[in-house]
Amino acid sequence: MNSVPNDNRIQSLFNHQEKAFLEGENRTYQERRGHLLSLRKLILENEDQILEALKKDLGKCQFEGIISETLFTIKEIDHTLKKLKKYMKKRWVFSPLLQFPVWSRIRPEPLGKILIISPWNYPFQLLMSPLIGALAAGNVVILKPSEVSEATSKVISELVPKYFPESVVGVVEGAVEETQALLSLPFDHIFYTGNGVVGKIVMEKAAQNLCPVTLELGGKSPCVIMGNNDLDLVAKRLAWGKFFNAGQTCVAPDYVLIQEELYPRFVENLKKYIEEFFGKNPKDSSDYGKIINKRHLKRLESYFDKKGDDLIFGGEVDEEKDYLSPTILRANVDSPSMKEEIFGPILPIISVANFDEALGAVRRHPNPLAAYIFSQDNHYIERFIEEVPSGGMCINDSLVHLTNPNLPFGGRGASGMGSYHGYKSFQTFSHMKSIMGRGTFLDLPVRYPPYKGKISLIRRLLSWFG
Ligand code: NAD
């Protein structure tokens, strides 16, 4: 890793890309398609190396690495390749007759120089998925992987120069200092994924250059279990969504609010599935990940008392191995685990008397990135959709809404601003230029001074011809 911040290298990479962009790099359909194919090739030719790095950083097993990082990215590339021509088309729109002879159209244009900053929990996908949109839209890009997932950052910085000219995609490794140096440059868009505290720093720095930002942040994503339900299936789906990547997923169900009569049966089913998935000792399971580092392990340990009554399952820690077993807590709205986003394999369960109490508990927190409801009762589902202001939602499952490229992915309020995936990514990294053209063979005199006596005619023409 570049441990010494190299401002010169950062500045010269930026200048190099700026010049390339001005000279028309990555504008044509063929060039954009070519770069997307290069990214595809990078993944296919080096998948083992990428998966190995993910294993080193997060103990990520091959299956989870493939479906949530490499294959996930390839599917997004394929979707974009299929639609790219259509995305790039200029779109004709209706013009007011009063302006006749006239035409109007919208032309998607690249924004220019893009900075993408990613976090450590899906360290490959969260850097490459926005890159797909940025390249498809015709931009040049600097990637800043997370220094916390060091092995993946290193692999990315080694591979990218083999598949891309630095004038189109460059990588800057590093931590706060390097990121701050990047943030002070006049990019045309900054795409940041990570926590909200740094999100505010990003926005502040970007404001100095009037640079637009996309902020993909986190939050406490609630999961409500209400009324009629197949509790066995609910527990199975939730155990998967919560303990995938050892709970270190931005849209992981953070806590459960469950109708009190369902509580005992749900907890028994949940324990059953944790054991079925990861065995009696998850530490020995090759399918269960590790906590990213000791700092995060310490943070997670502070959410529960190992000897307390609230710990109803798990809670085993091995500091040497950055291991925390899948853990279930009996909680209430004021428990330590309910103060901030958990971002780890701890699931607090709160029993509630009714749906209104559940909604009241959800409203104690800022808008979450995702919200989940498990129910067979439509009136609960409809109220949940209507009354919970979250980034996205999934009914009767968790996480899987992210796999649909036709659904924009992003937060709202404290969980972020802007969104991406599929066409939304292309839009995020494009400027939609409005263009009107007028013919010269007709020129109504009514708009020209002297104006005296013309306003009533203008009113009439506008009401007839819009
Ligand atoms: P992180 O520590 O890797 O930080 C993210 C990026 O910010 C890194 O590249 C890092 O170098 C940079 N950074 C850190 N401190 C900085 C500073 N002071 N100035 C400038 N740059 C700085 O990751 P994290 O923030 O711990 O990530 C976890 C958070 O991200 C969680 O809240 C999670 O919910 C959220 N997240 C959101 C999404 C999403 O798609 N919305 C996805 C994954 C994670």
XYZ file of C-alpha atoms and ligand atoms in Angstrom:
510
model
C 0.000 0.000 0.000
C 1.180 3.600 -0.559
C 1.764 4.388 3.121
C 3.177 7.836 2.365
C 0.540 10.087 0.853
C 1.790 10.993 -2.536
C 0.079 14.264 -3.342
C 2.147 14.598 -6.491
C 1.003 11.259 -7.801
C -2.617 12.060 -6.942
C -2.439 15.469 -8.606
C -0.704 14.136 -11.710
C -3.170 11.253 -12.051
C -6.003 13.767 -11.778
C -4.398 16.069 -14.387
C -3.747 13.136 -16.681
C -7.399 12.040 -16.534
C -8.658 15.592 -16.918
C -6.638 16.026 -20.100
C -7.769 12.654 -21.422
C -11.395 13.497 -20.764
C -11.107 16.855 -22.522
C -9.521 15.076 -25.469
C -12.577 12.840 -25.701
C -11.421 9.643 -23.976
C -14.158 7.032 -23.331
C -16.905 8.882 -25.222
C -17.959 6.508 -27.978
C -20.192 3.511 -27.568
C -17.331 1.225 -28.663
C -14.920 2.633 -26.067
C -17.425 2.385 -23.216
C -18.386 -1.143 -24.203
C -14.690 -2.041 -24.464
C -13.992 -0.839 -20.924
C -16.965 -2.731 -19.523
C -15.699 -5.867 -21.246
C -12.231 -5.235 -19.749
C -13.753 -5.111 -16.278
C -15.569 -8.366 -17.002
C -12.297 -9.916 -18.140
C -10.464 -8.614 -15.061
C -12.937 -10.452 -12.844
C -13.098 -13.688 -14.834
C -9.325 -13.997 -15.218
C -8.561 -13.189 -11.575
C -11.570 -14.434 -9.656
C -9.530 -16.799 -7.454
C -7.159 -14.025 -6.456
C -10.048 -11.690 -5.615
C -11.818 -14.384 -3.583
C -8.607 -15.162 -1.724
C -8.218 -11.504 -0.738
C -11.848 -11.402 0.457
C -11.173 -14.525 2.520
C -8.146 -12.857 4.085
C -9.944 -9.610 4.895
C -13.336 -10.908 6.016
C -13.114 -14.700 6.172
C -15.584 -14.517 3.284
C -16.344 -18.008 1.974
C -16.219 -18.714 -1.749
C -20.010 -18.919 -2.151
C -20.661 -15.540 -0.498
C -17.695 -13.978 -2.316
C -19.006 -15.114 -5.666
C -22.670 -14.255 -5.237
C -22.185 -10.910 -3.495
C -18.972 -9.636 -5.068
C -17.641 -11.162 -8.315
C -20.745 -12.684 -9.919
C -22.849 -9.794 -8.635
C -20.553 -7.382 -10.500
C -20.523 -9.497 -13.669
C -24.335 -9.615 -13.714
C -24.424 -5.824 -13.429
C -21.904 -5.484 -16.287
C -23.966 -7.826 -18.488
C -27.161 -5.931 -17.732
C -25.460 -2.633 -18.622
C -23.865 -4.018 -21.805
C -27.263 -5.207 -22.959
C -28.847 -1.791 -22.454
C -25.929 0.568 -23.141
C -26.980 1.629 -26.653
C -30.463 2.442 -25.401
C -29.127 4.351 -22.362
C -26.882 6.473 -24.614
C -29.637 7.454 -27.047
C -30.751 11.047 -27.152
C -34.418 11.321 -26.289
C -36.825 13.526 -28.248
C -39.429 15.301 -26.136
C -42.566 17.248 -26.993
C -42.172 21.015 -27.629
C -44.786 23.764 -27.106
C -46.550 24.574 -30.393
C -46.143 28.268 -29.732
C -42.415 27.909 -30.421
C -43.039 26.310 -33.847
C -40.858 25.531 -35.844
C -39.045 23.756 -32.986
C -37.567 20.501 -31.731
C -36.436 19.500 -28.217
C -34.277 16.679 -27.048
C -32.363 15.411 -24.031
C -28.795 14.259 -24.545
C -27.051 12.192 -21.838
C -23.483 13.440 -21.451
C -20.655 12.215 -19.232
C -20.046 14.326 -16.127
C -16.269 14.091 -16.475
C -13.888 13.188 -13.652
C -15.361 10.844 -11.064
C -14.063 9.814 -7.636
C -15.413 6.570 -6.118
C -14.634 5.885 -2.445
C -15.620 2.527 -0.993
C -15.811 0.801 2.422
C -14.463 -2.536 3.629
C -17.500 -4.813 3.968
C -18.032 -5.657 0.268
C -14.707 -4.159 -0.743
C -14.715 -5.368 -4.339
C -18.338 -4.989 -5.365
C -18.887 -1.602 -3.739
C -16.015 -0.151 -5.753
C -16.738 -1.925 -9.052
C -20.516 -1.608 -9.169
C -20.463 2.226 -9.277
C -17.508 2.001 -11.689
C -19.787 0.196 -14.168
C -22.213 3.131 -14.215
C -19.417 5.704 -14.380
C -17.732 3.982 -17.357
C -21.028 3.318 -19.137
C -21.844 7.022 -18.864
C -18.505 7.897 -20.521
C -16.465 9.234 -17.605
C -12.902 8.855 -16.361
C -12.583 7.502 -12.833
C -10.306 7.390 -9.794
C -11.011 4.505 -7.423
C -10.210 4.761 -3.698
C -10.597 1.323 -2.076
C -10.889 1.020 1.692
C -7.576 0.674 3.515
C -9.379 -1.401 6.175
C -9.799 -4.340 3.772
C -6.124 -4.250 2.933
C -5.761 -7.458 0.920
C -8.623 -6.576 -1.448
C -7.310 -3.027 -1.842
C -3.920 -4.423 -2.853
C -5.388 -6.860 -5.396
C -7.494 -4.090 -6.948
C -4.531 -1.735 -7.228
C -2.476 -4.462 -8.898
C -5.164 -5.614 -11.331
C -6.756 -2.386 -12.534
C -3.628 -1.041 -14.352
C -3.368 -4.333 -16.239
C -6.838 -3.906 -17.757
C -7.309 -0.125 -18.003
C -5.230 2.810 -19.177
C -4.667 5.126 -16.211
C -6.215 7.904 -18.249
C -9.579 6.137 -17.848
C -9.405 4.260 -14.529
C -6.774 4.901 -11.847
C -6.472 3.574 -8.300
C -5.273 5.497 -5.263
C -4.726 3.332 -2.218
C -4.571 4.843 1.228
C -6.433 6.080 4.286
C -7.634 9.433 5.617
C -4.745 11.533 4.329
C -4.959 10.222 0.771
C -8.747 10.484 0.742
C -8.586 14.065 1.999
C -6.061 14.911 -0.739
C -8.411 13.430 -3.327
C -11.442 15.203 -1.883
C -9.826 18.610 -2.313
C -9.583 18.140 -6.098
C -12.304 19.523 -8.389
C -13.993 16.281 -9.452
C -17.279 16.427 -11.347
C -18.936 13.860 -9.086
C -17.953 12.055 -5.881
C -19.558 8.714 -5.124
C -18.959 7.720 -1.487
C -20.057 4.571 0.326
C -19.447 4.296 4.081
C -20.508 5.742 7.421
C -22.393 9.007 7.846
C -19.699 10.798 9.873
C -17.274 10.582 6.950
C -20.218 11.226 4.611
C -20.497 14.718 6.124
C -16.752 15.322 5.600
C -17.099 14.234 1.967
C -20.014 16.575 1.419
C -18.232 19.488 3.091
C -15.106 19.022 0.986
C -17.134 18.569 -2.196
C -19.028 21.796 -1.463
C -15.755 23.748 -1.858
C -15.764 22.771 -5.539
C -19.571 22.742 -5.919
C -19.155 19.076 -6.736
C -22.304 16.908 -6.573
C -22.137 13.819 -4.355
C -23.828 10.499 -4.001
C -23.714 9.265 -0.404
C -24.439 5.598 0.190
C -24.632 5.377 3.986
C -26.078 2.982 6.557
C -28.464 2.969 9.507
C -30.531 0.634 11.634
C -32.630 -1.370 9.182
C -35.658 -2.718 11.076
C -37.381 -6.036 10.582
C -41.001 -6.333 11.683
C -42.687 -9.744 12.103
C -46.445 -9.437 12.464
C -49.636 -11.478 12.280
C -50.071 -14.493 10.117
C -46.662 -15.994 9.235
C -44.790 -19.165 8.387
C -42.329 -18.657 11.255
C -40.059 -21.480 10.150
C -39.482 -19.808 6.762
C -39.212 -16.362 8.372
C -36.446 -17.620 10.678
C -34.625 -19.360 7.832
C -34.631 -16.263 5.591
C -33.703 -13.938 8.425
C -30.878 -16.132 9.714
C -29.437 -16.068 6.193
C -29.840 -12.291 5.700
C -28.537 -11.378 9.145
C -25.490 -13.652 9.319
C -24.404 -13.335 5.663
C -20.890 -11.797 5.730
C -21.074 -12.156 9.556
C -23.719 -9.436 9.683
C -21.417 -6.827 8.112
C -23.896 -5.780 5.443
C -25.274 -2.251 5.103
C -28.795 -3.607 4.516
C -28.620 -6.441 7.086
C -31.725 -6.625 9.267
C -30.373 -4.696 12.268
C -33.040 -5.631 14.823
C -36.348 -7.491 15.001
C -39.680 -6.201 16.291
C -42.007 -9.150 16.753
C -45.552 -9.578 17.980
C -45.155 -11.042 21.477
C -47.137 -14.243 20.892
C -44.817 -15.151 17.991
C -41.613 -14.515 19.950
C -40.890 -17.931 21.578
C -41.497 -19.985 18.431
C -39.512 -17.569 16.253
C -36.483 -17.639 18.571
C -36.498 -21.467 18.628
C -36.640 -21.571 14.827
C -33.874 -18.998 14.528
C -31.560 -21.025 16.804
C -32.391 -24.129 14.789
C -31.375 -22.482 11.500
C -28.184 -20.938 12.878
C -27.107 -24.455 13.899
C -28.273 -25.943 10.629
C -26.301 -23.358 8.608
C -23.096 -23.132 10.645
C -23.085 -26.204 12.930
C -22.829 -26.335 16.733
C -19.574 -24.381 16.638
C -19.709 -21.708 13.892
C -15.994 -21.020 14.467
C -15.301 -24.278 12.638
C -17.667 -23.479 9.799
C -16.058 -22.538 6.502
C -19.287 -20.705 5.631
C -19.190 -18.210 8.494
C -17.109 -15.029 8.190
C -14.965 -13.112 10.653
C -15.189 -9.585 12.025
C -13.085 -7.194 9.944
C -10.714 -6.171 12.789
C -10.230 -5.954 16.565
C -11.617 -2.421 16.810
C -14.943 -3.538 15.356
C -14.931 -6.717 17.474
C -14.520 -4.595 20.650
C -17.347 -2.328 19.500
C -19.646 -5.313 18.938
C -18.756 -6.859 22.316
C -19.885 -3.660 24.033
C -23.478 -4.289 22.898
C -24.052 -7.196 25.294
C -23.103 -8.576 28.693
C -21.669 -12.080 28.305
C -23.199 -13.096 31.644
C -26.421 -11.138 31.298
C -29.970 -12.485 30.930
C -30.377 -10.660 27.646
C -27.961 -12.942 25.854
C -30.190 -15.759 24.637
C -27.912 -17.363 22.074
C -24.254 -17.189 21.010
C -22.025 -14.403 22.272
C -18.803 -16.437 21.964
C -15.719 -14.411 21.160
C -12.218 -15.396 20.064
C -10.118 -12.263 19.934
C -7.196 -14.014 18.266
C -9.387 -14.890 15.285
C -11.606 -11.780 15.237
C -14.497 -14.149 15.779
C -17.952 -13.441 17.165
C -20.523 -16.223 16.907
C -24.060 -15.541 15.633
C -25.692 -13.867 18.615
C -29.312 -13.285 19.616
C -30.268 -10.765 22.303
C -33.554 -10.170 24.075
C -33.744 -6.376 23.878
C -35.906 -3.346 24.461
C -35.872 0.008 22.678
C -33.309 1.399 25.162
C -30.828 -1.513 25.083
C -27.175 -0.681 24.211
C -27.594 -2.623 20.957
C -30.387 -0.225 19.932
C -28.281 2.953 20.024
C -26.489 2.744 16.665
C -26.126 0.553 13.586
C -24.822 -2.858 14.747
C -22.993 -3.910 11.571
C -22.137 -7.357 12.908
C -23.654 -10.755 13.775
C -25.816 -9.602 16.689
C -29.598 -9.659 16.390
C -31.585 -7.888 19.116
C -35.186 -9.067 19.280
C -37.837 -6.850 20.815
C -41.318 -8.165 21.475
C -44.124 -5.687 20.882
C -47.836 -5.749 21.682
C -48.992 -4.589 18.260
C -48.105 -3.037 14.916
C -48.341 0.556 16.178
C -45.818 -0.154 18.901
C -43.486 -1.601 16.247
C -43.849 1.514 14.079
C -43.190 3.712 17.144
C -39.916 1.817 17.755
C -38.864 2.211 14.094
C -39.545 5.956 14.248
C -37.085 6.420 17.126
C -34.277 6.092 14.548
C -33.396 8.162 11.475
C -34.521 6.846 8.077
C -32.927 3.422 7.545
C -31.313 2.164 4.339
C -33.669 -0.836 4.210
C -36.802 -1.941 6.046
C -38.266 -5.434 6.220
C -41.639 -6.854 7.102
C -42.575 -10.509 7.343
C -46.324 -11.021 7.278
C -49.088 -12.683 5.303
C -51.496 -9.890 6.256
C -51.818 -7.278 3.552
C -53.028 -4.525 5.849
C -49.744 -4.696 7.807
C -47.722 -4.781 4.612
C -49.554 -1.826 3.071
C -49.206 0.259 6.226
C -45.516 -0.611 6.471
C -44.876 0.482 2.875
C -46.885 3.666 3.417
C -45.564 4.667 6.842
C -41.869 3.679 6.983
C -39.601 6.152 5.137
C -36.624 3.945 4.234
C -34.195 3.856 1.274
C -35.593 0.529 0.037
C -37.791 -2.290 1.259
C -38.227 -6.009 0.967
C -41.386 -7.871 1.931
C -41.038 -11.388 3.351
C -37.285 -11.554 2.760
C -34.115 -9.556 3.338
C -31.149 -8.317 1.235
C -32.408 -9.750 -2.054
C -33.969 -6.503 -3.312
C -30.404 -5.420 -4.133
C -30.077 -8.107 -6.759
C -32.622 -6.483 -9.088
C -30.785 -3.951 -11.313
C -34.149 -2.442 -12.230
C -34.545 -1.185 -8.655
C -32.506 1.948 -7.784
C -30.447 1.349 -4.638
C -29.796 4.157 -2.176
C -30.733 5.735 1.126
C -32.867 8.604 2.258
C -31.950 11.256 4.827
C -29.425 9.805 7.269
C -29.030 6.645 5.166
C -27.815 8.573 2.128
C -28.631 10.630 -0.918
C -28.794 9.565 -4.544
C -28.957 6.009 -5.812
C -27.529 3.619 -8.383
C -27.705 0.163 -10.080
C -28.888 -0.430 -13.636
C -30.192 2.630 -15.492
C -30.084 4.675 -12.284
C -26.265 4.309 -12.252
C -26.071 5.612 -15.803
C -28.238 8.593 -14.827
C -26.208 9.245 -11.674
C -23.007 9.624 -13.696
C -24.577 11.528 -16.613
C -25.695 15.058 -17.181
C -28.988 15.183 -19.033
C -28.452 18.143 -21.343
C -31.633 19.855 -22.563
C -31.387 21.142 -26.103
C -33.943 23.112 -28.084
C -33.515 23.922 -31.793
C -35.651 26.379 -33.771
C -36.285 26.759 -37.446
C -35.852 30.164 -39.077
C -38.647 30.254 -41.643
C -41.235 31.582 -39.191
C -40.804 34.221 -36.480
C -43.855 35.470 -34.599
C -43.399 39.187 -33.834
C -45.524 39.100 -30.685
C -42.644 38.550 -28.214
C -40.607 41.562 -29.331
C -40.813 45.107 -27.915
C -42.554 47.426 -27.992
C -44.803 45.213 -25.745
C -47.696 47.601 -25.468
C -51.027 45.836 -26.091
C -49.443 42.398 -26.626
C -49.966 40.741 -23.256
C -53.572 39.705 -23.860
C -52.559 38.138 -27.197
C -49.733 36.246 -25.456
C -52.209 34.968 -22.835
C -54.572 33.775 -25.554
C -51.822 32.072 -27.613
C -50.465 30.349 -24.509
C -53.889 29.033 -23.579
C -54.412 27.678 -27.131
C -50.924 26.337 -27.933
C -49.354 25.866 -24.503
P -14.412 2.579 5.947
O -13.819 2.755 7.304
O -13.729 1.685 4.982
O -14.563 4.053 5.340
C -15.108 4.264 4.053
C -14.141 5.092 3.229
O -13.982 6.376 3.799
C -12.754 4.462 3.139
O -12.338 4.434 1.805
C -11.908 5.365 4.010
O -10.569 5.454 3.560
C -12.595 6.702 3.925
N -12.417 7.516 5.122
C -12.445 7.084 6.417
N -12.271 8.141 7.247
C -12.139 9.231 6.468
C -11.937 10.624 6.745
N -11.828 11.112 7.984
N -11.851 11.479 5.684
C -11.955 11.019 4.427
N -12.129 9.713 4.121
C -12.217 8.833 5.114
O -15.888 2.027 6.029
P -17.031 2.348 7.103
O -17.407 3.778 7.046
O -16.718 1.725 8.397
O -18.189 1.473 6.412
C -19.255 0.996 7.132
C -20.465 1.909 6.981
O -20.781 2.007 5.603
C -21.708 1.365 7.647
O -22.403 2.432 8.247
C -22.508 0.776 6.505
O -23.904 0.728 6.720
C -22.159 1.726 5.397
N -22.310 1.052 4.122
C -23.242 1.517 3.262
C -23.450 0.874 2.063
C -24.464 1.361 1.085
O -24.464 0.864 -0.046
N -25.341 2.290 1.431
C -22.694 -0.245 1.736
C -21.722 -0.683 2.638
C -21.533 -0.028 3.832
